[in-house]
PDB file of C-alpha atoms in Angstrom:
ATOM      1  CA  UNK A 969       3.838 -14.820 -15.558  1.00 89.00           C
ATOM      2  CA  UNK A 970       1.917 -11.771 -15.152  1.00 94.00           C
ATOM      3  CA  UNK A 971       0.991 -10.788 -11.597  1.00 97.00           C
ATOM      4  CA  UNK A 972      -1.329  -8.039 -10.366  1.00 98.00           C
ATOM      5  CA  UNK A 973      -1.546  -7.266  -6.678  1.00 98.00           C
ATOM      6  CA  UNK A 974      -4.203  -4.832  -5.508  1.00 98.00           C
ATOM      7  CA  UNK A 975      -4.013  -2.954  -2.274  1.00 97.00           C
ATOM      8  CA  UNK A 976      -5.778  -0.154  -0.429  1.00 97.00           C
ATOM      9  CA  UNK A 977      -9.259  -1.558   0.234  1.00 96.00           C
ATOM     10  CA  UNK A 978     -11.146  -1.045   3.436  1.00 97.00           C
ATOM     11  CA  UNK A 979     -14.133   0.388   5.150  1.00 98.00           C
ATOM     12  CA  UNK A 980     -15.152   3.959   4.580  1.00 98.00           C
ATOM     13  CA  UNK A 981     -18.240   6.050   5.196  1.00 98.00           C
ATOM     14  CA  UNK A 982     -20.561   7.283   2.516  1.00 98.00           C
ATOM     15  CA  UNK A 983     -18.988  10.558   1.045  1.00 98.00           C
ATOM     16  CA  UNK A 984     -15.400   9.507   1.857  1.00 98.00           C
ATOM     17  CA  UNK A 985     -12.466   8.681  -0.198  1.00 98.00           C
ATOM     18  CA  UNK A 986     -10.229   5.709  -0.722  1.00 98.00           C
ATOM     19  CA  UNK A 987      -7.198   5.092  -2.982  1.00 98.00           C
ATOM     20  CA  UNK A 988      -6.538   1.679  -4.533  1.00 98.00           C
ATOM     21  CA  UNK A 989      -3.265   0.597  -6.023  1.00 98.00           C
ATOM     22  CA  UNK A 990      -2.148  -2.267  -8.254  1.00 98.00           C
ATOM     23  CA  UNK A 991       1.402  -3.371  -8.585  1.00 98.00           C
ATOM     24  CA  UNK A 992       2.179  -5.303 -11.820  1.00 97.00           C
ATOM     25  CA  UNK A 993       5.012  -7.528 -12.850  1.00 94.00           C
ATOM     26  CA  UNK A 994       5.747 -10.173 -15.347  1.00 92.00           C
ATOM     27  CA  UNK A 995       5.607  -8.178 -18.631  1.00 92.00           C
ATOM     28  CA  UNK A 996       6.491  -4.745 -19.886  1.00 91.00           C
ATOM     29  CA  UNK A 997       3.964  -2.732 -17.967  1.00 93.00           C
ATOM     30  CA  UNK A 998       4.158   0.446 -20.111  1.00 91.00           C
ATOM     31  CA  UNK A 999       3.034  -1.575 -23.369  1.00 94.00           C
ATOM     32  CA  UNK A1000      -0.450  -2.353 -22.150  1.00 96.00           C
ATOM     33  CA  UNK A1001      -3.637  -0.706 -21.071  1.00 97.00           C
ATOM     34  CA  UNK A1002      -4.802  -1.360 -17.611  1.00 98.00           C
ATOM     35  CA  UNK A1003      -8.158  -1.293 -15.920  1.00 98.00           C
ATOM     36  CA  UNK A1004     -10.281  -1.754 -12.828  1.00 98.00           C
ATOM     37  CA  UNK A1005     -13.373  -3.898 -12.387  1.00 98.00           C
ATOM     38  CA  UNK A1006     -15.642  -4.505  -9.525  1.00 98.00           C
ATOM     39  CA  UNK A1007     -18.013  -7.186  -8.373  1.00 98.00           C
ATOM     40  CA  UNK A1008     -20.725  -6.426  -5.715  1.00 97.00           C
ATOM     41  CA  UNK A1009     -22.272  -9.313  -3.690  1.00 92.00           C
ATOM     42  CA  UNK A1010     -24.685 -11.270  -5.816  1.00 94.00           C
ATOM     43  CA  UNK A1011     -23.840  -9.444  -8.911  1.00 97.00           C
ATOM     44  CA  UNK A1012     -21.674  -9.971 -12.018  1.00 97.00           C
ATOM     45  CA  UNK A1013     -18.290  -8.222 -12.356  1.00 97.00           C
ATOM     46  CA  UNK A1014     -18.569  -4.871 -14.174  1.00 97.00           C
ATOM     47  CA  UNK A1015     -16.265  -2.582 -15.780  1.00 97.00           C
ATOM     48  CA  UNK A1016     -15.210   0.530 -13.695  1.00 98.00           C
ATOM     49  CA  UNK A1017     -12.508   2.320 -15.707  1.00 98.00           C
ATOM     50  CA  UNK A1018      -9.515   1.755 -17.914  1.00 98.00           C
ATOM     51  CA  UNK A1019      -6.329   3.645 -19.026  1.00 98.00           C
ATOM     52  CA  UNK A1020      -4.243   3.452 -22.106  1.00 97.00           C
ATOM     53  CA  UNK A1021      -0.566   2.532 -22.206  1.00 96.00           C
ATOM     54  CA  UNK A1022       0.625   6.155 -21.854  1.00 95.00           C
ATOM     55  CA  UNK A1023      -2.087   7.386 -19.661  1.00 94.00           C
ATOM     56  CA  UNK A1024      -3.375   9.642 -22.370  1.00 95.00           C
ATOM     57  CA  UNK A1025      -6.801   7.989 -22.719  1.00 96.00           C
ATOM     58  CA  UNK A1026      -9.100   6.934 -20.049  1.00 97.00           C
ATOM     59  CA  UNK A1027     -12.573   5.421 -19.926  1.00 97.00           C
ATOM     60  CA  UNK A1028     -15.143   5.419 -17.038  1.00 98.00           C
ATOM     61  CA  UNK A1029     -18.309   3.714 -16.596  1.00 97.00           C
ATOM     62  CA  UNK A1030     -21.190   6.210 -16.027  1.00 97.00           C
ATOM     63  CA  UNK A1031     -21.744   5.295 -12.473  1.00 97.00           C
ATOM     64  CA  UNK A1032     -18.297   6.404 -11.378  1.00 98.00           C
ATOM     65  CA  UNK A1033     -17.651   9.262 -13.870  1.00 98.00           C
ATOM     66  CA  UNK A1034     -16.696  12.460 -12.006  1.00 98.00           C
ATOM     67  CA  UNK A1035     -15.916  10.620  -8.818  1.00 98.00           C
ATOM     68  CA  UNK A1036     -13.234   8.127  -9.633  1.00 98.00           C
ATOM     69  CA  UNK A1037      -9.847   8.786 -11.306  1.00 98.00           C
ATOM     70  CA  UNK A1038      -7.569   6.192 -12.797  1.00 98.00           C
ATOM     71  CA  UNK A1039      -3.836   7.007 -13.186  1.00 98.00           C
ATOM     72  CA  UNK A1040      -0.719   5.017 -13.836  1.00 98.00           C
ATOM     73  CA  UNK A1041       3.008   5.366 -13.203  1.00 97.00           C
ATOM     74  CA  UNK A1042       5.012   3.394 -15.780  1.00 96.00           C
ATOM     75  CA  UNK A1043       8.191   3.944 -13.953  1.00 97.00           C
ATOM     76  CA  UNK A1044       6.828   2.096 -10.934  1.00 97.00           C
ATOM     77  CA  UNK A1045       4.602  -0.327 -12.747  1.00 97.00           C
ATOM     78  CA  UNK A1046       1.588   0.800 -10.804  1.00 97.00           C
ATOM     79  CA  UNK A1047      -1.891   1.850 -11.583  1.00 98.00           C
ATOM     80  CA  UNK A1048      -4.052   3.612  -9.073  1.00 98.00           C
ATOM     81  CA  UNK A1049      -7.768   4.249  -8.622  1.00 98.00           C
ATOM     82  CA  UNK A1050      -8.754   7.385  -6.709  1.00 98.00           C
ATOM     83  CA  UNK A1051     -12.374   6.965  -5.464  1.00 98.00           C
ATOM     84  CA  UNK A1052     -13.997  10.231  -3.975  1.00 98.00           C
ATOM     85  CA  UNK A1053     -17.568  10.755  -2.804  1.00 98.00           C
ATOM     86  CA  UNK A1054     -18.006   7.079  -2.204  1.00 98.00           C
ATOM     87  CA  UNK A1055     -21.526   5.653  -2.070  1.00 98.00           C
ATOM     88  CA  UNK A1056     -22.904   2.423  -0.456  1.00 97.00           C
ATOM     89  CA  UNK A1057     -23.539   1.120  -3.919  1.00 97.00           C
ATOM     90  CA  UNK A1058     -19.750   1.300  -4.620  1.00 98.00           C
ATOM     91  CA  UNK A1059     -19.308  -1.599  -2.152  1.00 98.00           C
ATOM     92  CA  UNK A1060     -17.674  -4.380  -3.958  1.00 98.00           C
ATOM     93  CA  UNK A1061     -14.456  -6.427  -4.495  1.00 98.00           C
ATOM     94  CA  UNK A1062     -12.291  -4.216  -6.923  1.00 98.00           C
ATOM     95  CA  UNK A1063      -9.977  -6.068  -9.401  1.00 98.00           C
ATOM     96  CA  UNK A1064      -7.137  -4.797 -11.169  1.00 98.00           C
ATOM     97  CA  UNK A1065      -6.844  -5.981 -14.937  1.00 98.00           C
ATOM     98  CA  UNK A1066      -4.316  -5.890 -17.552  1.00 97.00           C
ATOM     99  CA  UNK A1067      -5.183  -5.706 -21.281  1.00 96.00           C
ATOM    100  CA  UNK A1068      -3.218  -7.418 -24.061  1.00 91.00           C
ATOM    101  CA  UNK A1069      -3.183  -4.058 -26.050  1.00 95.00           C
ATOM    102  CA  UNK A1070      -2.038  -0.486 -25.739  1.00 95.00           C
ATOM    103  CA  UNK A1071      -5.507   1.107 -26.137  1.00 94.00           C
ATOM    104  CA  UNK A1072      -8.847  -0.254 -24.770  1.00 92.00           C
ATOM    105  CA  UNK A1073     -12.504   0.192 -25.499  1.00 92.00           C
ATOM    106  CA  UNK A1074     -15.598  -0.677 -23.404  1.00 90.00           C
ATOM    107  CA  UNK A1075     -15.793  -3.882 -25.212  1.00 91.00           C
ATOM    108  CA  UNK A1076     -12.101  -4.858 -24.711  1.00 93.00           C
ATOM    109  CA  UNK A1077     -11.415  -8.053 -22.836  1.00 94.00           C
ATOM    110  CA  UNK A1078      -8.717  -8.073 -20.135  1.00 95.00           C
ATOM    111  CA  UNK A1079      -6.198 -10.991 -20.184  1.00 95.00           C
ATOM    112  CA  UNK A1080      -4.894 -10.981 -16.628  1.00 97.00           C
ATOM    113  CA  UNK A1081      -6.486 -10.344 -13.199  1.00 97.00           C
ATOM    114  CA  UNK A1082      -5.550  -9.554  -9.831  1.00 98.00           C
ATOM    115  CA  UNK A1083      -7.232 -11.363  -6.832  1.00 98.00           C
ATOM    116  CA  UNK A1084      -9.035  -8.188  -5.688  1.00 98.00           C
ATOM    117  CA  UNK A1085      -9.478  -5.961  -2.724  1.00 98.00           C
ATOM    118  CA  UNK A1086     -12.700  -5.448  -0.792  1.00 98.00           C
ATOM    119  CA  UNK A1087     -14.033  -1.873  -0.544  1.00 98.00           C
ATOM    120  CA  UNK A1088     -16.973  -1.539   1.811  1.00 98.00           C
ATOM    121  CA  UNK A1089     -18.937   1.936   1.947  1.00 98.00           C
ATOM    122  CA  UNK A1090     -21.224   2.302   5.030  1.00 97.00           C
ATOM    123  CA  UNK A1091     -24.270   4.534   5.014  1.00 93.00           C
TER     124      UNK A1091
END
């Protein structure tokens, strides 16, 4: 059974940085693309970014491009999200996701999800 466990959320001031991490287990991590989604209060869950199986291809939502960076360590079975220049509108629960494919597009569907970690950005 695939398990995804996020960590690193918290409270940060606008303009600050935070790094989220996701530890994966249950299947061969390096075979699958990974991603991050977020859900703000009262809103639907939205795509944030994704990374291919090797780390060679990344995708970002326009709202985070240039501020967020996704990376993965296939030796440690982890995927990280470095978030810089945070804004109050980045406040959300952030979810780690695993895809059933090596590569991913904006329309791809994740097949496993973590329980999420809360990021709060104060103004």
